[in-house]
Amino acid sequence: MKVFIYLDESGSIHKNSKTRYFAIGGYFTFEEEKIKIIAKYKRFNYELKKKYNINLNKEIKSYNMTQLEKIEIFSKVQSINSFNGCVKVFDKIRMQKEILHSNIFFNYGVKLLILDCIIPLLDKDFDECEFYLNVDNRNVGVGNLKNLENYLSTEFILNNYKFKVTYFDSRTNYGIQLADLIVNTFYNYYKDKSIIREVIPHLDTKKFKVSSFPKSFKIIDNKYSKC
């Protein structure tokens, strides 16, 4: 089984950051429909740029979109069978230790995302799995390019999993731009619900797996309930 994961982050991991929350997430899909999802978002992105007369080479971030525009693109992608949104939100205030190394913590966060929000949704009968992670490169130094791949391979050493991590500039990768929209939406649920109040009721609760650290929650009847 091949699983394609597109990841971005919202908030800040840095130990000196005043932000309370940090989120890692995006979506995962399978080989047969990964191009279809990106094509849907790419078309929507193009239409948005035409509407606002934005340069086609300029990246549209989630905070540039209105709530109605977010609802529109979510309705398009969540209708695709193998689309699965996945987000892990970290409450830094409730952690027992401060984050000393951003890169190490990011790797740990990706591991938790895979454990809590991706693997539970996969077919339990598969014998092996290849994970292809597509990650925004803005916070990754050249010397750290193999860190996440090696880390995940070690952490899942008892499983028959293979990991391939590729870093992209989000300005040219529509899958990561869609991941930005997803992770930012749920990050804002914690930070300030008013920013996405209109969006949440339009999300298909079966298409998003979201959990927080140290406690987790899930979507029930278009609302969030603590587990």
PDB file of C-alpha atoms in Angstrom:
ATOM      1  CA  MET A   1       0.000   0.000   0.000  1.00  0.00           C
ATOM      2  CA  LYS A   2       1.258   3.455  -0.915  1.00  0.00           C
ATOM      3  CA  VAL A   3       0.112   6.396   1.217  1.00  0.00           C
ATOM      4  CA  PHE A   4       0.793   9.957   0.079  1.00  0.00           C
ATOM      5  CA  ILE A   5       0.917  12.561   2.845  1.00  0.00           C
ATOM      6  CA  TYR A   6       1.035  16.339   2.358  1.00  0.00           C
ATOM      7  CA  LEU A   7       2.108  18.318   5.422  1.00  0.00           C
ATOM      8  CA  ASP A   8       2.417  21.886   6.596  1.00  0.00           C
ATOM      9  CA  GLU A   9       2.380  23.557   9.995  1.00  0.00           C
ATOM     10  CA  SER A  10       0.711  26.485  11.780  1.00  0.00           C
ATOM     11  CA  GLY A  11       1.890  28.372  14.835  1.00  0.00           C
ATOM     12  CA  SER A  12       5.458  28.218  16.054  1.00  0.00           C
ATOM     13  CA  ILE A  13       7.518  25.474  17.686  1.00  0.00           C
ATOM     14  CA  HIS A  14      10.357  27.771  18.681  1.00  0.00           C
ATOM     15  CA  LYS A  15      10.954  27.812  22.438  1.00  0.00           C
ATOM     16  CA  ASN A  16      10.931  31.632  22.515  1.00  0.00           C
ATOM     17  CA  SER A  17       7.614  31.895  20.690  1.00  0.00           C
ATOM     18  CA  LYS A  18       4.678  33.341  22.659  1.00  0.00           C
ATOM     19  CA  THR A  19       2.082  31.400  20.678  1.00  0.00           C
ATOM     20  CA  ARG A  20       0.266  28.806  22.755  1.00  0.00           C
ATOM     21  CA  TYR A  21      -0.534  26.315  20.000  1.00  0.00           C
ATOM     22  CA  PHE A  22       1.379  24.567  17.279  1.00  0.00           C
ATOM     23  CA  ALA A  23      -0.168  22.288  14.643  1.00  0.00           C
ATOM     24  CA  ILE A  24       1.155  19.800  12.103  1.00  0.00           C
ATOM     25  CA  GLY A  25      -1.109  18.364   9.459  1.00  0.00           C
ATOM     26  CA  GLY A  26      -2.684  18.374   6.052  1.00  0.00           C
ATOM     27  CA  TYR A  27      -4.107  15.352   4.293  1.00  0.00           C
ATOM     28  CA  PHE A  28      -3.301  11.885   3.045  1.00  0.00           C
ATOM     29  CA  THR A  29      -4.563   9.920   0.096  1.00  0.00           C
ATOM     30  CA  PHE A  30      -3.719   6.954  -2.121  1.00  0.00           C
ATOM     31  CA  GLU A  31      -2.039   6.698  -5.489  1.00  0.00           C
ATOM     32  CA  GLU A  32      -5.184   6.407  -7.590  1.00  0.00           C
ATOM     33  CA  GLU A  33      -6.603   9.796  -6.525  1.00  0.00           C
ATOM     34  CA  LYS A  34      -3.670  11.927  -5.413  1.00  0.00           C
ATOM     35  CA  ILE A  35      -3.563  13.770  -8.754  1.00  0.00           C
ATOM     36  CA  LYS A  36      -7.325  14.309  -8.707  1.00  0.00           C
ATOM     37  CA  ILE A  37      -7.174  16.078  -5.329  1.00  0.00           C
ATOM     38  CA  ILE A  38      -4.346  18.363  -6.412  1.00  0.00           C
ATOM     39  CA  ALA A  39      -6.129  19.124  -9.702  1.00  0.00           C
ATOM     40  CA  LYS A  40      -9.253  20.195  -7.787  1.00  0.00           C
ATOM     41  CA  TYR A  41      -7.267  22.566  -5.601  1.00  0.00           C
ATOM     42  CA  LYS A  42      -5.163  23.860  -8.502  1.00  0.00           C
ATOM     43  CA  ARG A  43      -8.306  24.754 -10.467  1.00  0.00           C
ATOM     44  CA  PHE A  44      -9.841  26.500  -7.466  1.00  0.00           C
ATOM     45  CA  ASN A  45      -6.570  28.352  -6.857  1.00  0.00           C
ATOM     46  CA  TYR A  46      -6.468  29.521 -10.488  1.00  0.00           C
ATOM     47  CA  GLU A  47     -10.057  30.783 -10.343  1.00  0.00           C
ATOM     48  CA  LEU A  48      -9.318  32.666  -7.112  1.00  0.00           C
ATOM     49  CA  LYS A  49      -6.329  34.393  -8.669  1.00  0.00           C
ATOM     50  CA  LYS A  50      -8.375  35.412 -11.691  1.00  0.00           C
ATOM     51  CA  LYS A  51     -11.121  36.751  -9.441  1.00  0.00           C
ATOM     52  CA  TYR A  52      -8.751  38.985  -7.455  1.00  0.00           C
ATOM     53  CA  ASN A  53      -6.303  39.681 -10.294  1.00  0.00           C
ATOM     54  CA  ILE A  54      -3.442  37.979  -8.431  1.00  0.00           C
ATOM     55  CA  ASN A  55      -0.226  37.038 -10.209  1.00  0.00           C
ATOM     56  CA  LEU A  56      -0.368  33.350 -11.138  1.00  0.00           C
ATOM     57  CA  ASN A  57       3.083  32.807  -9.616  1.00  0.00           C
ATOM     58  CA  LYS A  58       2.047  34.200  -6.228  1.00  0.00           C
ATOM     59  CA  GLU A  59       1.070  31.752  -3.478  1.00  0.00           C
ATOM     60  CA  ILE A  60      -2.345  32.170  -1.879  1.00  0.00           C
ATOM     61  CA  LYS A  61      -2.181  31.333   1.821  1.00  0.00           C
ATOM     62  CA  SER A  62      -5.158  30.148   3.859  1.00  0.00           C
ATOM     63  CA  TYR A  63      -5.370  33.496   5.681  1.00  0.00           C
ATOM     64  CA  ASN A  64      -5.912  35.195   2.298  1.00  0.00           C
ATOM     65  CA  MET A  65      -9.185  33.301   1.789  1.00  0.00           C
ATOM     66  CA  THR A  66     -12.622  34.241   3.032  1.00  0.00           C
ATOM     67  CA  GLN A  67     -14.623  31.707   5.018  1.00  0.00           C
ATOM     68  CA  LEU A  68     -16.943  31.195   2.034  1.00  0.00           C
ATOM     69  CA  GLU A  69     -13.959  30.447  -0.206  1.00  0.00           C
ATOM     70  CA  LYS A  70     -12.660  27.925   2.321  1.00  0.00           C
ATOM     71  CA  ILE A  71     -16.066  26.273   2.428  1.00  0.00           C
ATOM     72  CA  GLU A  72     -16.047  26.007  -1.364  1.00  0.00           C
ATOM     73  CA  ILE A  73     -12.688  24.277  -1.636  1.00  0.00           C
ATOM     74  CA  PHE A  74     -13.365  21.987   1.320  1.00  0.00           C
ATOM     75  CA  SER A  75     -16.609  20.869  -0.319  1.00  0.00           C
ATOM     76  CA  LYS A  76     -14.696  20.030  -3.499  1.00  0.00           C
ATOM     77  CA  VAL A  77     -11.857  17.985  -2.007  1.00  0.00           C
ATOM     78  CA  GLN A  78     -13.745  16.183   0.755  1.00  0.00           C
ATOM     79  CA  SER A  79     -16.060  14.697  -1.873  1.00  0.00           C
ATOM     80  CA  ILE A  80     -13.123  12.686  -3.249  1.00  0.00           C
ATOM     81  CA  ASN A  81     -13.242   9.162  -1.870  1.00  0.00           C
ATOM     82  CA  SER A  82      -9.637   8.749  -0.694  1.00  0.00           C
ATOM     83  CA  PHE A  83      -9.174  12.284   0.676  1.00  0.00           C
ATOM     84  CA  ASN A  84      -8.490  12.260   4.430  1.00  0.00           C
ATOM     85  CA  GLY A  85      -7.660  15.389   6.404  1.00  0.00           C
ATOM     86  CA  CYS A  86      -5.320  14.845   9.365  1.00  0.00           C
ATOM     87  CA  VAL A  87      -4.080  17.318  11.983  1.00  0.00           C
ATOM     88  CA  LYS A  88      -2.237  17.121  15.311  1.00  0.00           C
ATOM     89  CA  VAL A  89      -2.514  20.214  17.534  1.00  0.00           C
ATOM     90  CA  PHE A  90      -0.071  20.783  20.411  1.00  0.00           C
ATOM     91  CA  ASP A  91      -0.937  22.880  23.464  1.00  0.00           C
ATOM     92  CA  LYS A  92       2.487  24.101  24.545  1.00  0.00           C
ATOM     93  CA  ILE A  93       1.257  25.536  27.853  1.00  0.00           C
ATOM     94  CA  ARG A  94       0.117  22.109  29.040  1.00  0.00           C
ATOM     95  CA  MET A  95       3.365  20.340  28.241  1.00  0.00           C
ATOM     96  CA  GLN A  96       5.604  19.361  31.123  1.00  0.00           C
ATOM     97  CA  LYS A  97       8.821  20.326  29.325  1.00  0.00           C
ATOM     98  CA  GLU A  98       9.756  23.184  27.034  1.00  0.00           C
ATOM     99  CA  ILE A  99      10.649  22.587  23.411  1.00  0.00           C
ATOM    100  CA  LEU A 100      14.427  22.859  23.142  1.00  0.00           C
ATOM    101  CA  HIS A 101      15.019  21.791  19.536  1.00  0.00           C
ATOM    102  CA  SER A 102      12.428  22.711  16.905  1.00  0.00           C
ATOM    103  CA  ASN A 103      13.552  20.119  14.359  1.00  0.00           C
ATOM    104  CA  ILE A 104      13.485  17.240  16.861  1.00  0.00           C
ATOM    105  CA  PHE A 105      10.039  18.224  18.087  1.00  0.00           C
ATOM    106  CA  PHE A 106       8.719  18.513  14.519  1.00  0.00           C
ATOM    107  CA  ASN A 107       9.876  14.957  13.828  1.00  0.00           C
ATOM    108  CA  TYR A 108       8.158  13.771  17.005  1.00  0.00           C
ATOM    109  CA  GLY A 109       4.985  15.587  16.000  1.00  0.00           C
ATOM    110  CA  VAL A 110       4.927  13.927  12.583  1.00  0.00           C
ATOM    111  CA  LYS A 111       5.314  10.528  14.250  1.00  0.00           C
ATOM    112  CA  LEU A 112       2.303  11.226  16.498  1.00  0.00           C
ATOM    113  CA  LEU A 113       0.300  12.442  13.509  1.00  0.00           C
ATOM    114  CA  ILE A 114       0.967   9.181  11.665  1.00  0.00           C
ATOM    115  CA  LEU A 115       0.181   7.074  14.757  1.00  0.00           C
ATOM    116  CA  ASP A 116      -2.976   8.904  15.833  1.00  0.00           C
ATOM    117  CA  CYS A 117      -4.503  10.317  12.659  1.00  0.00           C
ATOM    118  CA  ILE A 118      -3.377   8.169   9.723  1.00  0.00           C
ATOM    119  CA  ILE A 119      -2.651   4.550  10.678  1.00  0.00           C
ATOM    120  CA  PRO A 120      -6.050   4.085  12.448  1.00  0.00           C
ATOM    121  CA  LEU A 121      -7.763   4.901   9.123  1.00  0.00           C
ATOM    122  CA  LEU A 122      -5.769   2.468   6.987  1.00  0.00           C
ATOM    123  CA  ASP A 123      -6.808  -1.034   6.018  1.00  0.00           C
ATOM    124  CA  LYS A 124      -5.918  -3.283   8.953  1.00  0.00           C
ATOM    125  CA  ASP A 125      -5.123  -6.179   6.605  1.00  0.00           C
ATOM    126  CA  PHE A 126      -2.172  -4.602   4.831  1.00  0.00           C
ATOM    127  CA  ASP A 127       1.191  -6.310   5.362  1.00  0.00           C
ATOM    128  CA  GLU A 128       3.443  -3.451   4.345  1.00  0.00           C
ATOM    129  CA  CYS A 129       3.085   0.233   3.693  1.00  0.00           C
ATOM    130  CA  GLU A 130       5.093   2.873   1.858  1.00  0.00           C
ATOM    131  CA  PHE A 131       4.610   6.402   3.176  1.00  0.00           C
ATOM    132  CA  TYR A 132       5.497   9.256   0.824  1.00  0.00           C
ATOM    133  CA  LEU A 133       5.666  12.481   2.810  1.00  0.00           C
ATOM    134  CA  ASN A 134       5.590  15.818   0.981  1.00  0.00           C
ATOM    135  CA  VAL A 135       6.649  18.543   3.403  1.00  0.00           C
ATOM    136  CA  ASP A 136       7.028  22.316   3.235  1.00  0.00           C
ATOM    137  CA  ASN A 137      10.736  23.177   3.232  1.00  0.00           C
ATOM    138  CA  ARG A 138      10.593  26.615   4.861  1.00  0.00           C
ATOM    139  CA  ASN A 139      11.903  25.483   8.251  1.00  0.00           C
ATOM    140  CA  VAL A 140      14.318  22.791   7.130  1.00  0.00           C
ATOM    141  CA  GLY A 141      18.059  23.342   6.825  1.00  0.00           C
ATOM    142  CA  VAL A 142      20.096  21.494   4.217  1.00  0.00           C
ATOM    143  CA  GLY A 143      21.775  19.386   6.906  1.00  0.00           C
ATOM    144  CA  ASN A 144      18.398  18.223   8.228  1.00  0.00           C
ATOM    145  CA  LEU A 145      16.912  16.937   4.968  1.00  0.00           C
ATOM    146  CA  LYS A 146      17.272  13.258   5.926  1.00  0.00           C
ATOM    147  CA  ASN A 147      16.493  13.644   9.634  1.00  0.00           C
ATOM    148  CA  LEU A 148      12.746  13.054   9.433  1.00  0.00           C
ATOM    149  CA  GLU A 149      13.058  10.089   7.077  1.00  0.00           C
ATOM    150  CA  ASN A 150      15.671   8.387   9.265  1.00  0.00           C
ATOM    151  CA  TYR A 151      13.752   9.220  12.444  1.00  0.00           C
ATOM    152  CA  LEU A 152      10.494   7.667  11.204  1.00  0.00           C
ATOM    153  CA  SER A 153      12.278   4.578   9.901  1.00  0.00           C
ATOM    154  CA  THR A 154      13.788   4.070  13.364  1.00  0.00           C
ATOM    155  CA  GLU A 155      10.613   4.814  15.335  1.00  0.00           C
ATOM    156  CA  PHE A 156       8.611   2.323  13.271  1.00  0.00           C
ATOM    157  CA  ILE A 157      11.374  -0.281  13.144  1.00  0.00           C
ATOM    158  CA  LEU A 158       8.989  -3.029  14.341  1.00  0.00           C
ATOM    159  CA  ASN A 159       6.597  -2.335  11.453  1.00  0.00           C
ATOM    160  CA  ASN A 160       7.030  -3.170   7.804  1.00  0.00           C
ATOM    161  CA  TYR A 161       6.860   0.491   6.815  1.00  0.00           C
ATOM    162  CA  LYS A 162       9.029   2.451   4.406  1.00  0.00           C
ATOM    163  CA  PHE A 163       9.313   6.238   4.472  1.00  0.00           C
ATOM    164  CA  LYS A 164      10.287   8.638   1.730  1.00  0.00           C
ATOM    165  CA  VAL A 165      10.339  12.330   2.688  1.00  0.00           C
ATOM    166  CA  THR A 166      10.563  15.027   0.019  1.00  0.00           C
ATOM    167  CA  TYR A 167      10.676  18.750   0.736  1.00  0.00           C
ATOM    168  CA  PHE A 168       9.049  21.322  -1.541  1.00  0.00           C
ATOM    169  CA  ASP A 169       8.678  25.057  -1.799  1.00  0.00           C
ATOM    170  CA  SER A 170       4.974  25.545  -1.061  1.00  0.00           C
ATOM    171  CA  ARG A 171       4.808  28.278  -3.717  1.00  0.00           C
ATOM    172  CA  THR A 172       5.066  25.605  -6.401  1.00  0.00           C
ATOM    173  CA  ASN A 173       3.339  22.663  -4.709  1.00  0.00           C
ATOM    174  CA  TYR A 174      -0.462  22.736  -4.660  1.00  0.00           C
ATOM    175  CA  GLY A 175      -0.685  19.681  -2.402  1.00  0.00           C
ATOM    176  CA  ILE A 176       1.214  21.508   0.331  1.00  0.00           C
ATOM    177  CA  GLN A 177      -0.870  24.642  -0.244  1.00  0.00           C
ATOM    178  CA  LEU A 178      -3.985  22.563   0.420  1.00  0.00           C
ATOM    179  CA  ALA A 179      -2.277  21.130   3.509  1.00  0.00           C
ATOM    180  CA  ASP A 180      -1.706  24.723   4.680  1.00  0.00           C
ATOM    181  CA  LEU A 181      -5.424  25.442   4.401  1.00  0.00           C
ATOM    182  CA  ILE A 182      -6.351  22.319   6.382  1.00  0.00           C
ATOM    183  CA  VAL A 183      -3.836  22.647   9.223  1.00  0.00           C
ATOM    184  CA  ASN A 184      -4.474  26.392   9.564  1.00  0.00           C
ATOM    185  CA  THR A 185      -8.227  25.845   9.819  1.00  0.00           C
ATOM    186  CA  PHE A 186      -7.893  23.526  12.799  1.00  0.00           C
ATOM    187  CA  TYR A 187      -5.114  25.587  14.345  1.00  0.00           C
ATOM    188  CA  ASN A 188      -7.510  28.539  14.303  1.00  0.00           C
ATOM    189  CA  TYR A 189     -10.184  26.417  15.974  1.00  0.00           C
ATOM    190  CA  TYR A 190      -7.951  26.493  19.050  1.00  0.00           C
ATOM    191  CA  LYS A 191      -6.517  29.968  18.612  1.00  0.00           C
ATOM    192  CA  ASP A 192      -9.708  31.892  17.778  1.00  0.00           C
ATOM    193  CA  LYS A 193     -12.846  30.005  16.729  1.00  0.00           C
ATOM    194  CA  SER A 194     -14.438  33.132  15.247  1.00  0.00           C
ATOM    195  CA  ILE A 195     -11.955  33.009  12.357  1.00  0.00           C
ATOM    196  CA  ILE A 196     -13.421  29.740  11.051  1.00  0.00           C
ATOM    197  CA  ARG A 197     -16.865  29.634  12.718  1.00  0.00           C
ATOM    198  CA  GLU A 198     -18.693  29.498   9.367  1.00  0.00           C
ATOM    199  CA  VAL A 199     -16.365  26.831   7.959  1.00  0.00           C
ATOM    200  CA  ILE A 200     -16.608  24.122  10.630  1.00  0.00           C
ATOM    201  CA  PRO A 201     -20.274  23.116  10.054  1.00  0.00           C
ATOM    202  CA  HIS A 202     -19.496  22.417   6.395  1.00  0.00           C
ATOM    203  CA  LEU A 203     -16.745  19.890   7.077  1.00  0.00           C
ATOM    204  CA  ASP A 204     -17.589  16.235   6.566  1.00  0.00           C
ATOM    205  CA  THR A 205     -16.830  14.762   9.982  1.00  0.00           C
ATOM    206  CA  LYS A 206     -15.932  11.400   8.428  1.00  0.00           C
ATOM    207  CA  LYS A 207     -13.173  12.955   6.308  1.00  0.00           C
ATOM    208  CA  PHE A 208     -11.057  14.589   9.038  1.00  0.00           C
ATOM    209  CA  LYS A 209      -9.096  12.976  11.837  1.00  0.00           C
ATOM    210  CA  VAL A 210      -7.920  15.619  14.303  1.00  0.00           C
ATOM    211  CA  SER A 211      -6.357  15.164  17.715  1.00  0.00           C
ATOM    212  CA  SER A 212      -4.561  17.347  20.202  1.00  0.00           C
ATOM    213  CA  PHE A 213      -1.662  16.801  22.554  1.00  0.00           C
ATOM    214  CA  PRO A 214      -1.799  16.056  25.443  1.00  0.00           C
ATOM    215  CA  LYS A 215      -5.597  15.440  25.183  1.00  0.00           C
ATOM    216  CA  SER A 216      -7.443  14.541  21.995  1.00  0.00           C
ATOM    217  CA  PHE A 217     -10.796  15.456  20.512  1.00  0.00           C
ATOM    218  CA  LYS A 218     -12.856  14.411  17.554  1.00  0.00           C
ATOM    219  CA  ILE A 219     -15.558  15.952  15.390  1.00  0.00           C
ATOM    220  CA  ILE A 220     -19.071  14.825  16.294  1.00  0.00           C
ATOM    221  CA  ASP A 221     -22.140  16.303  14.595  1.00  0.00           C
ATOM    222  CA  ASN A 222     -20.123  19.226  13.260  1.00  0.00           C
ATOM    223  CA  LYS A 223     -18.924  20.122  16.749  1.00  0.00           C
ATOM    224  CA  TYR A 224     -15.817  19.239  18.681  1.00  0.00           C
ATOM    225  CA  SER A 225     -16.087  16.990  21.693  1.00  0.00           C
ATOM    226  CA  LYS A 226     -13.313  16.015  24.052  1.00  0.00           C
ATOM    227  CA  CYS A 227     -12.456  12.310  24.011  1.00  0.00           C
TER     228      CYS A 227
END
